[in-house]
XYZ file of C-alpha atoms in Angstrom:
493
model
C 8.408 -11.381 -9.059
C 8.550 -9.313 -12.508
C 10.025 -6.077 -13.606
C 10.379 -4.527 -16.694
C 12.963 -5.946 -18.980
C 13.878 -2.572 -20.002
C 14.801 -1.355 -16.498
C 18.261 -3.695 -16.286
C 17.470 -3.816 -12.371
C 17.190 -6.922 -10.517
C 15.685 -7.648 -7.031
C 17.122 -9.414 -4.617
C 16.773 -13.149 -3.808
C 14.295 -14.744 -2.304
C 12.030 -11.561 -1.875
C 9.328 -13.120 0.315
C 5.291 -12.583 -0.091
C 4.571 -14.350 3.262
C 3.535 -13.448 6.176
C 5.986 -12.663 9.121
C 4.783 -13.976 12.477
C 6.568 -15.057 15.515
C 10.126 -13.999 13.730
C 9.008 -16.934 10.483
C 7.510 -16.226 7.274
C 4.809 -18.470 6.583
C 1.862 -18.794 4.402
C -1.391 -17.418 5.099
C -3.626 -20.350 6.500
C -5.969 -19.979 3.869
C -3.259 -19.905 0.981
C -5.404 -17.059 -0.347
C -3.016 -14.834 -2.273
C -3.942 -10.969 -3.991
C -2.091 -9.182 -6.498
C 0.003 -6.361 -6.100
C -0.354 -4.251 -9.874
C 2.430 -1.895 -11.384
C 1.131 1.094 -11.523
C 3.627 2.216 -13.957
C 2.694 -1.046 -16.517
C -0.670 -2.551 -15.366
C 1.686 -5.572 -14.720
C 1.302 -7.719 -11.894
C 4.466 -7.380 -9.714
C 3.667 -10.014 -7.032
C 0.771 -12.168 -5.708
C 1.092 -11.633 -1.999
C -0.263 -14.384 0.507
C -3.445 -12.533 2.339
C -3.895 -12.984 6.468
C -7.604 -12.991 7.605
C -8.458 -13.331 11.062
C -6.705 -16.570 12.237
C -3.334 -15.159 10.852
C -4.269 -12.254 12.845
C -5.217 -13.986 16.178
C -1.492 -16.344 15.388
C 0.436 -12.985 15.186
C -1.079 -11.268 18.457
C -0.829 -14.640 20.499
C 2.958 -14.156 19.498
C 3.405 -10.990 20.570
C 1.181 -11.191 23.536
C 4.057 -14.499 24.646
C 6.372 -12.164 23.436
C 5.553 -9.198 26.137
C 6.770 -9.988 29.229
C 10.524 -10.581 28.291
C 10.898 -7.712 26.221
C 8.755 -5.070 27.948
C 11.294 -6.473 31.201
C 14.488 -5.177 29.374
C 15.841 -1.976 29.995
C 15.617 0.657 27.259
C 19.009 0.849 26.314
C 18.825 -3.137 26.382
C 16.012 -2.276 23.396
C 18.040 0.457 21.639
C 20.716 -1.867 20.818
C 18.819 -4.012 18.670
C 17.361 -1.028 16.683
C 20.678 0.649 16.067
C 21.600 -2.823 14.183
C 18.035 -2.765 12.388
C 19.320 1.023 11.612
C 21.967 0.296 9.673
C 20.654 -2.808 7.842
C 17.668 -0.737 6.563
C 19.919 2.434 5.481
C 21.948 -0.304 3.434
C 18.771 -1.465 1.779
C 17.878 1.783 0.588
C 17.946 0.651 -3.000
C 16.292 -2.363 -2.697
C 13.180 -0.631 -0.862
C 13.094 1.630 -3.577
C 13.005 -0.650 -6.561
C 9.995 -2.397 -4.704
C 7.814 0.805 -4.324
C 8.782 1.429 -7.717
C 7.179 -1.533 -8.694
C 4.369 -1.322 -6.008
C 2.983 2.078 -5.643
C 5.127 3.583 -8.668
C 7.557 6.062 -6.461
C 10.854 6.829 -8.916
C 13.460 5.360 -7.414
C 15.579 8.453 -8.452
C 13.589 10.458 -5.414
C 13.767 7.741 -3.127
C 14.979 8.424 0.482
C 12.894 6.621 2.637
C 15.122 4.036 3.362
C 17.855 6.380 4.443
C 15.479 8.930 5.918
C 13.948 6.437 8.254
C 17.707 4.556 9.572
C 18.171 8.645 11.145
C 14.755 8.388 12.656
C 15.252 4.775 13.848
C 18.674 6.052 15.401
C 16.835 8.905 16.842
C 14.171 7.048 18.549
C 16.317 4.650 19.973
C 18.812 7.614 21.750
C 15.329 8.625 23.547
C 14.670 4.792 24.708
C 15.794 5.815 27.945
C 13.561 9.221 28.264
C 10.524 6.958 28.836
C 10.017 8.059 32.429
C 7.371 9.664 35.018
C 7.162 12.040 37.468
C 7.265 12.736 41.573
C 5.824 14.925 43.730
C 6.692 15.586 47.597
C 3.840 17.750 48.027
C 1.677 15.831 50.311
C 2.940 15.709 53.628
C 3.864 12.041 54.728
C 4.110 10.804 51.373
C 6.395 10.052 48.002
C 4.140 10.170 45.198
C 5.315 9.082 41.854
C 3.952 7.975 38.096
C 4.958 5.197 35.685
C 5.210 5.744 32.046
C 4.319 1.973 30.947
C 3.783 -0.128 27.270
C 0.318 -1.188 26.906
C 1.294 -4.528 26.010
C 0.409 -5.677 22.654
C -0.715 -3.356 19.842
C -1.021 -2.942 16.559
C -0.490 -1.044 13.601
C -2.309 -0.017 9.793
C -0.149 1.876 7.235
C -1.095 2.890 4.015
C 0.578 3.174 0.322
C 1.868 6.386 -0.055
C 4.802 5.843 2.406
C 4.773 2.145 3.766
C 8.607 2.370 5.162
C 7.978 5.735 6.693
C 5.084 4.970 8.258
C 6.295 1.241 9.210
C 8.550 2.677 11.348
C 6.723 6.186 12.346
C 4.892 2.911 14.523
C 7.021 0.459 15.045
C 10.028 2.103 16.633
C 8.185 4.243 18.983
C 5.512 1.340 19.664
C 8.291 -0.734 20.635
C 11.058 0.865 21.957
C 8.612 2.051 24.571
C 7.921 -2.157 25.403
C 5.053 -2.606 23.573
C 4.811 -6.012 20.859
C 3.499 -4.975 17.645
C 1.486 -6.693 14.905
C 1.465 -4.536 11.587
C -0.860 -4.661 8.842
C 0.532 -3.346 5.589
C -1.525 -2.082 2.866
C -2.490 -4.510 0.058
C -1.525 -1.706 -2.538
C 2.586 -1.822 -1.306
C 2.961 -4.795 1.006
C 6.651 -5.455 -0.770
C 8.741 -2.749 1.522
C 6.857 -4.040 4.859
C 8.128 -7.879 4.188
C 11.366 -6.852 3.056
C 11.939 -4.660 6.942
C 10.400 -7.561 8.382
C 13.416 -9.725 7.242
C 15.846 -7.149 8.449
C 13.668 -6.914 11.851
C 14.584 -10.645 11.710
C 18.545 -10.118 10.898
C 18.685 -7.317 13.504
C 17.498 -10.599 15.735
C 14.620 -8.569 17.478
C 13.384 -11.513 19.817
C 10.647 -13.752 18.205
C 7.163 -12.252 18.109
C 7.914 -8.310 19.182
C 7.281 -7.357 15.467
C 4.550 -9.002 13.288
C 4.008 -8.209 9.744
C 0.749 -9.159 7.705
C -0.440 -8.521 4.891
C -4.318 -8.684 3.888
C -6.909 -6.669 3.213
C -8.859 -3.907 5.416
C -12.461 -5.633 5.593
C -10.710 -8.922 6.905
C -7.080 -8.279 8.382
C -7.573 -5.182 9.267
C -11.469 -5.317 11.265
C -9.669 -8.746 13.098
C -7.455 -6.168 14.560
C -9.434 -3.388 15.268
C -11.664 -5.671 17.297
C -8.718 -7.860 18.711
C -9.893 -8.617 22.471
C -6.010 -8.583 23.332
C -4.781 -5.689 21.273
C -4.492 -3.139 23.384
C -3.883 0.019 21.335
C -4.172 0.451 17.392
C -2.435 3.398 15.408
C -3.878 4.074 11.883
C -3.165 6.559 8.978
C -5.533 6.637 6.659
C -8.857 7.655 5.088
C -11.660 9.357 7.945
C -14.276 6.518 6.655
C -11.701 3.757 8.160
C -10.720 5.062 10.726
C -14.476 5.793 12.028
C -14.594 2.155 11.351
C -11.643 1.004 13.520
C -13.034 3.794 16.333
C -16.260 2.078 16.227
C -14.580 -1.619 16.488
C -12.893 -0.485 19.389
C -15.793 0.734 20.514
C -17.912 -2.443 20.060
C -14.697 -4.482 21.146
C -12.301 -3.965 24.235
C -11.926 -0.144 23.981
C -8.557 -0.331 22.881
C -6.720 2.861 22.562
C -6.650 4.270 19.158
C -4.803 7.000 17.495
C -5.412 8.117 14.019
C -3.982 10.271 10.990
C -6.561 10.458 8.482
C -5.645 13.150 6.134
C -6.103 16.842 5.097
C -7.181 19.109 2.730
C -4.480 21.968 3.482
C -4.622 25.667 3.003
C -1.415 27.600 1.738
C -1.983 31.348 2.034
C 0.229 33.780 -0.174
C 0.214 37.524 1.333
C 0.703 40.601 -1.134
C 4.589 40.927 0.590
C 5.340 37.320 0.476
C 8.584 36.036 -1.295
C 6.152 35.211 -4.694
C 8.880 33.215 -6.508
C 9.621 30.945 -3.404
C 5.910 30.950 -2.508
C 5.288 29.347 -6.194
C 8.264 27.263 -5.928
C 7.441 25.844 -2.862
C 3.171 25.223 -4.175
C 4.533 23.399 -6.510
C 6.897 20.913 -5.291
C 4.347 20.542 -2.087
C 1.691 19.057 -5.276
C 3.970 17.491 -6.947
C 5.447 15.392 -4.486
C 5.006 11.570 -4.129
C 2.322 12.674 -7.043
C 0.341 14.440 -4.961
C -0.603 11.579 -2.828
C 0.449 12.881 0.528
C -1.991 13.579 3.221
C 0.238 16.919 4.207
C -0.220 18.407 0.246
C -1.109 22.468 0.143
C -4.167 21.281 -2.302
C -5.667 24.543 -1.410
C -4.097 28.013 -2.505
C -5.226 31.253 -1.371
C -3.921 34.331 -2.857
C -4.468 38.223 -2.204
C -6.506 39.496 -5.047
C -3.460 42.028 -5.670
C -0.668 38.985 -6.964
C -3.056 36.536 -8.395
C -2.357 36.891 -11.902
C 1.094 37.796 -11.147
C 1.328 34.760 -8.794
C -0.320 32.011 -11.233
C 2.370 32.628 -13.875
C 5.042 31.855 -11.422
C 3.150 29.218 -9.746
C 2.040 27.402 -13.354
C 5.790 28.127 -14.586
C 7.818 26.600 -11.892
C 4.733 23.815 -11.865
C 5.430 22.663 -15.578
C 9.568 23.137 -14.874
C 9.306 20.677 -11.921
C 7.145 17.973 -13.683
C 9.233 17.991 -16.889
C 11.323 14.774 -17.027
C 15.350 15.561 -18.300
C 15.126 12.733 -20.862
C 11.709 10.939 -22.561
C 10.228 8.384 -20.784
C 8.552 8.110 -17.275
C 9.244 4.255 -16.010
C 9.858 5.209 -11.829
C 12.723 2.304 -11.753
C 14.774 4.628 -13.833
C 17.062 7.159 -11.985
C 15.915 9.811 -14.293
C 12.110 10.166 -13.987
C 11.370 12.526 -11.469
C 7.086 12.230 -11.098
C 5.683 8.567 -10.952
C 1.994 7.821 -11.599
C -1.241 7.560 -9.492
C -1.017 4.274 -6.946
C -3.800 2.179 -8.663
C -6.204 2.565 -11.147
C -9.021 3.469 -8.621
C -7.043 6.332 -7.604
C -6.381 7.308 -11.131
C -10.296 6.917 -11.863
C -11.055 9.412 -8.801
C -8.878 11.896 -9.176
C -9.720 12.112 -13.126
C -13.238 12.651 -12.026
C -12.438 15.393 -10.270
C -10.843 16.812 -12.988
C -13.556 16.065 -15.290
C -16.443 17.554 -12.717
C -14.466 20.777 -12.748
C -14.117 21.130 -16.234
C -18.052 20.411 -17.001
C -18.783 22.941 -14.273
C -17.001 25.532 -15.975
C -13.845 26.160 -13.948
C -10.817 27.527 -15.804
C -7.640 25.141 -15.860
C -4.670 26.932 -15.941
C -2.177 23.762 -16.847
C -2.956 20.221 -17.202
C -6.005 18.717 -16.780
C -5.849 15.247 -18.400
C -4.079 11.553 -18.120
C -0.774 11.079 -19.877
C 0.332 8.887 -22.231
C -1.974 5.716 -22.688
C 0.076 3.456 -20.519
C -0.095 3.671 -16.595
C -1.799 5.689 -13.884
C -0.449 9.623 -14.802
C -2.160 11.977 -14.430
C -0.976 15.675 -15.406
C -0.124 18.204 -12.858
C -3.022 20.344 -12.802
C -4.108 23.747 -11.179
C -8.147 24.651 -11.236
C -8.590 28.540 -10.957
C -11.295 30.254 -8.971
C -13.613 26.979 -7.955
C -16.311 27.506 -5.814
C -15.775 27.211 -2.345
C -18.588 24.776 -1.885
C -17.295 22.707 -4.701
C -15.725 19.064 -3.883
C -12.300 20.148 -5.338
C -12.317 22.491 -2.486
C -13.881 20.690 0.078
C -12.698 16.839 -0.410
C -8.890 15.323 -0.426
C -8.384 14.322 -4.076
C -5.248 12.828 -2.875
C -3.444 13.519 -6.633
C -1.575 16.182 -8.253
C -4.459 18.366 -8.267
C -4.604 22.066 -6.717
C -7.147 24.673 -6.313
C -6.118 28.209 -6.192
C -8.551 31.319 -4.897
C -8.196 34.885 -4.230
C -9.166 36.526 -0.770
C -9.487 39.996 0.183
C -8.364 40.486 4.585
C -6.692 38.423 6.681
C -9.663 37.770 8.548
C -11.502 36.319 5.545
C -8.897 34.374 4.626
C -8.639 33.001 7.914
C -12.130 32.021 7.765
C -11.698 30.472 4.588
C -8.948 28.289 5.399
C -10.516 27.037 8.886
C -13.625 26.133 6.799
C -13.143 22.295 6.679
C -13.590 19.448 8.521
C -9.756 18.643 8.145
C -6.912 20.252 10.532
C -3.183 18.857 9.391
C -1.256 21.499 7.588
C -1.774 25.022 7.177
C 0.989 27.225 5.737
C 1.422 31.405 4.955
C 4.020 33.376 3.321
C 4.344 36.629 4.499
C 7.416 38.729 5.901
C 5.209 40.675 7.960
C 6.327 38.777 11.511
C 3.134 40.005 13.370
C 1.029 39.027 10.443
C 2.936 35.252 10.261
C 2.351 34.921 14.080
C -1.435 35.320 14.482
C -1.810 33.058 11.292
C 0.045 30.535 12.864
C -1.999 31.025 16.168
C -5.200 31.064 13.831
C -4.889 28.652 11.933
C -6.592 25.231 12.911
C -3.926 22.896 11.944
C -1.862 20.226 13.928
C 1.276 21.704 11.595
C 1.604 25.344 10.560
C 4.472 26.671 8.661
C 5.674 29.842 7.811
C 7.078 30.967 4.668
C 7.781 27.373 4.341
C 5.184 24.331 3.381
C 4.740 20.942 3.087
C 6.446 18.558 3.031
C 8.448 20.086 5.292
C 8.872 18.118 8.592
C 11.448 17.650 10.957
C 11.906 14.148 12.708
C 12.304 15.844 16.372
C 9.015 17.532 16.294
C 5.398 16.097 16.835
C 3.493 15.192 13.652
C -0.263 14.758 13.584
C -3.577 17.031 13.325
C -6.640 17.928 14.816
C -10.429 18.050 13.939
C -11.061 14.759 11.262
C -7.598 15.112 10.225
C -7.285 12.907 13.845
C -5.635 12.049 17.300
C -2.015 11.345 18.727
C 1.416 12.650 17.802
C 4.196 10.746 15.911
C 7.540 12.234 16.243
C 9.838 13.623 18.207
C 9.279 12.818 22.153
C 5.909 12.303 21.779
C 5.570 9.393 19.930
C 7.462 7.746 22.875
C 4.823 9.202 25.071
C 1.780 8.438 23.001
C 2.856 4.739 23.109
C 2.794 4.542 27.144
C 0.293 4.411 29.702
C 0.393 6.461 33.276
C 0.434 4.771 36.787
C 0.132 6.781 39.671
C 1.934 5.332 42.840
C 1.118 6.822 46.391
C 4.291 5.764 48.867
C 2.880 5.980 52.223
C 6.151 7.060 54.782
């Protein structure tokens, strides 16, 4: 691997770029390889070794051997290894983040994954136990009862913006419950996902209950979605994949699939709302992860009363919050606060956005172009009064891009913000409490806040949207659930 000689930070040894099947990291059978590129630099990083579909049908005959043993242990039996794999990941927390920094360009002074996910590991494994049915005495002669069971082997496809959140937003939950898991990371930050899989491997999790590949959607990914013995696949990502893997199921087994697939989320600002923590909170909800989070208030609606008022605070604290302390912006130094764009794709498509606006006329109240001449940055940039119809209103740019409108009533506002195909996270500021509960009743989101927005979450509390933004729950209790299957059991007296 390579990092910038400036950055004085070293990796550790023997960082592996193989795949992880059946508790061994071997080479792809192929011996194809694909590059992972520094966003930051243009650099490569790492060449990676790529799985295709015999790498996939190897990892699923491992954890399909792997089943019966581990779905026969008793939860607590399960917890115990994941309160080792716990601590070894919260002790890596460094080391994770120098190799998104170098992967999807996330500053390793904001990095909390790592420590962030060892809580929700810990969590999930104190509910190991809660995996249970239900009874009923209400039929006369009989005791009536339902199983909460694993599926048996499944799968799992994570994307770049968060690959050790969502590694083990699936994983934990997926197995915990009994299930075997083969995960397919994506080829933009595979790094993080192979480093976990060696401390899956030091936590000794039994041979072949976690799988970790690495490859590429068209290939790794399709093998799984039409896997005759994967019985359920979770995905976060873009609606034109997950259609895909919906259809594969389809065509396949009809495998159980859940998806996240994204948002284009409306943030509402009231004429009483708290209008310096309103902008405070726009901003940091844009600029986080830059932009590329599927939970991002990328849509701001404003009463007609504040607007002005509201885009001076909202394009001040916007500016403040970008502004790195010291010059320079490489993400493996502890001082830059705002990385770049993932890739140079991304970069090209959210630029094009940018550009569209600007030839249609749209006034851009800060930023509006790349910076610097090295890297995937893009400015922080608010677009003022698009059209509605407009694809900066209607499509998720996925960048540090926001559109802000004015609105009139509640009840056009409401329409306004239900007006898409997408249903993650909707969020208000008002301290009118009748007002904040019928917007929170109103709004078509999985996620609501009030006077608070993303990316708030809690750990304890379902995660997940409706409409295209998708199906399931991750979090809290539920994800437990979601990763179980009902029996019903009629005990004749």
């Amino acid at each position: 691997m390579t990092v910038s000689p400036q950055s004085g930070i070293s990796f550790p040894n023997g960082m592996e770029t193989r795949l992880y099947i059946n508790n061994e990291f071997v080479p792809s059978r192929s011996g194809q390889k694909f590059d992972v590129i520094n966003p930051a630099t243009e650099e490569v990083t790492a060449s990676v070794f790529e799985a295709d579909g015999a790498d996939v049908d190897a990892a699923v005959q491992a954890a399909k051997a792997a089943f019966p043993s581990w779905s026969a242990l008793g939860g607590f039996q399960r917890a115990s290894y994941f309160y080792k794999l716990a601590n070894l990941v919260e002790s890596c927390n460094f080391d994770l983040a120098k190799l998104e920094a170098v992967s999807m360009g996330k500053p390793v002074g904001k990095y909390t994954e790592g420590t962030n996910m060892a809580r929700f590991i810990r969590y999930v494994a104190g509910k190991a136990a809660d995996v249970k049915g239900e009874s009923s005495l209400q039929t006369a002669g009989f005791v009536n009862l339902t199983f909460r069971q694993p599926y048996g082997v499944c799968a799992a496809i994570i994307p770049w913006n968060a690959p050790v959140t969502e590694f083990f937003f699936k994983v934990t939950p997926a197995v915990l419950a009994g299930n075997t898991i083969v995960l397919k990371s994506s080829e933009k930050a595979p790094l993080t996902s192979l480093l976990l899989a060696r401390l899956c491997q030091e936590a000794q999790i039994p041979a072949g209950v976690i799988n970790v590949l690495s490859g590429m959607g068209p290939t790794c990914g399709a093998a799984m979605a039409s896997h005759m013995d994967i019985r359920k696949i979770s995905f976060t990502g873009s609606a034109r994949t997950g259609r895909a893997i919906k259809q594969a199921a389809l065509e396949s087994n009809l495998k159980h699939v859940a998806l996240e697939l994204g948002g284009k989320n409306p943030l509402i600002i009231f004429d009483d709302a708290d209008l310096s923590k309103a902008a405070n909170a726009a901003a940091s909800s844009i600029l986080y992860n830059s932009g590329q989070v599927c939970i991002a208030s990328t849509r701001v609606y404003v009463h007609a009363s504040i607007l002005e008022r509201f885009c001076d605070l909202f394009t001040s604290s916007l500016v403040k919050q970008a502004a790195n302390p010291i010059k320079g912006n490489d993400p493996l130094s502890p001082f830059t606060v705002r990385g770049p764009q993932a890739d140079k794709a991304q970069f090209t498509s959210i630029m094009k956005y940018i550009t569209d606006s600007r030839k249609a006329g749209y006034k851009i109240l800060t930023g509006g172009d790349r910076e610097g001449e090295r890297g995937f940055y893009i400015q922080p940039t608010i677009i003022l009064n698009p059209e509605e119809s407009s694809a900066v209103m209607r499509e998720e740019i996925f960048g540090p891009v926001v559109c802000v409108r004015s609105f009139q009533t509640e009840e056009e506002v409401i329409s306004l913000a239900n007006e898409t195909e997408y249903g993650l996270y909707a969020s208000t500021f008002t301290r009118d409490l009748s007002r904040a509960m019928r917007m929170a009743r109103s709004l078509e989101a999985g996620i609501v806040g009030l006077n608070c927005t993303s990316p708030m979450m809690t750990l304890d509390m379902p995660f997940g949207g409706v409409k295209q933004s998708g199906d399931g729950r991750e979090n809290g209790q539920h994800a437990l659930d979601d990763w179980t299957e009902l029996k019903t059991v009629y005990i004749g007296l």
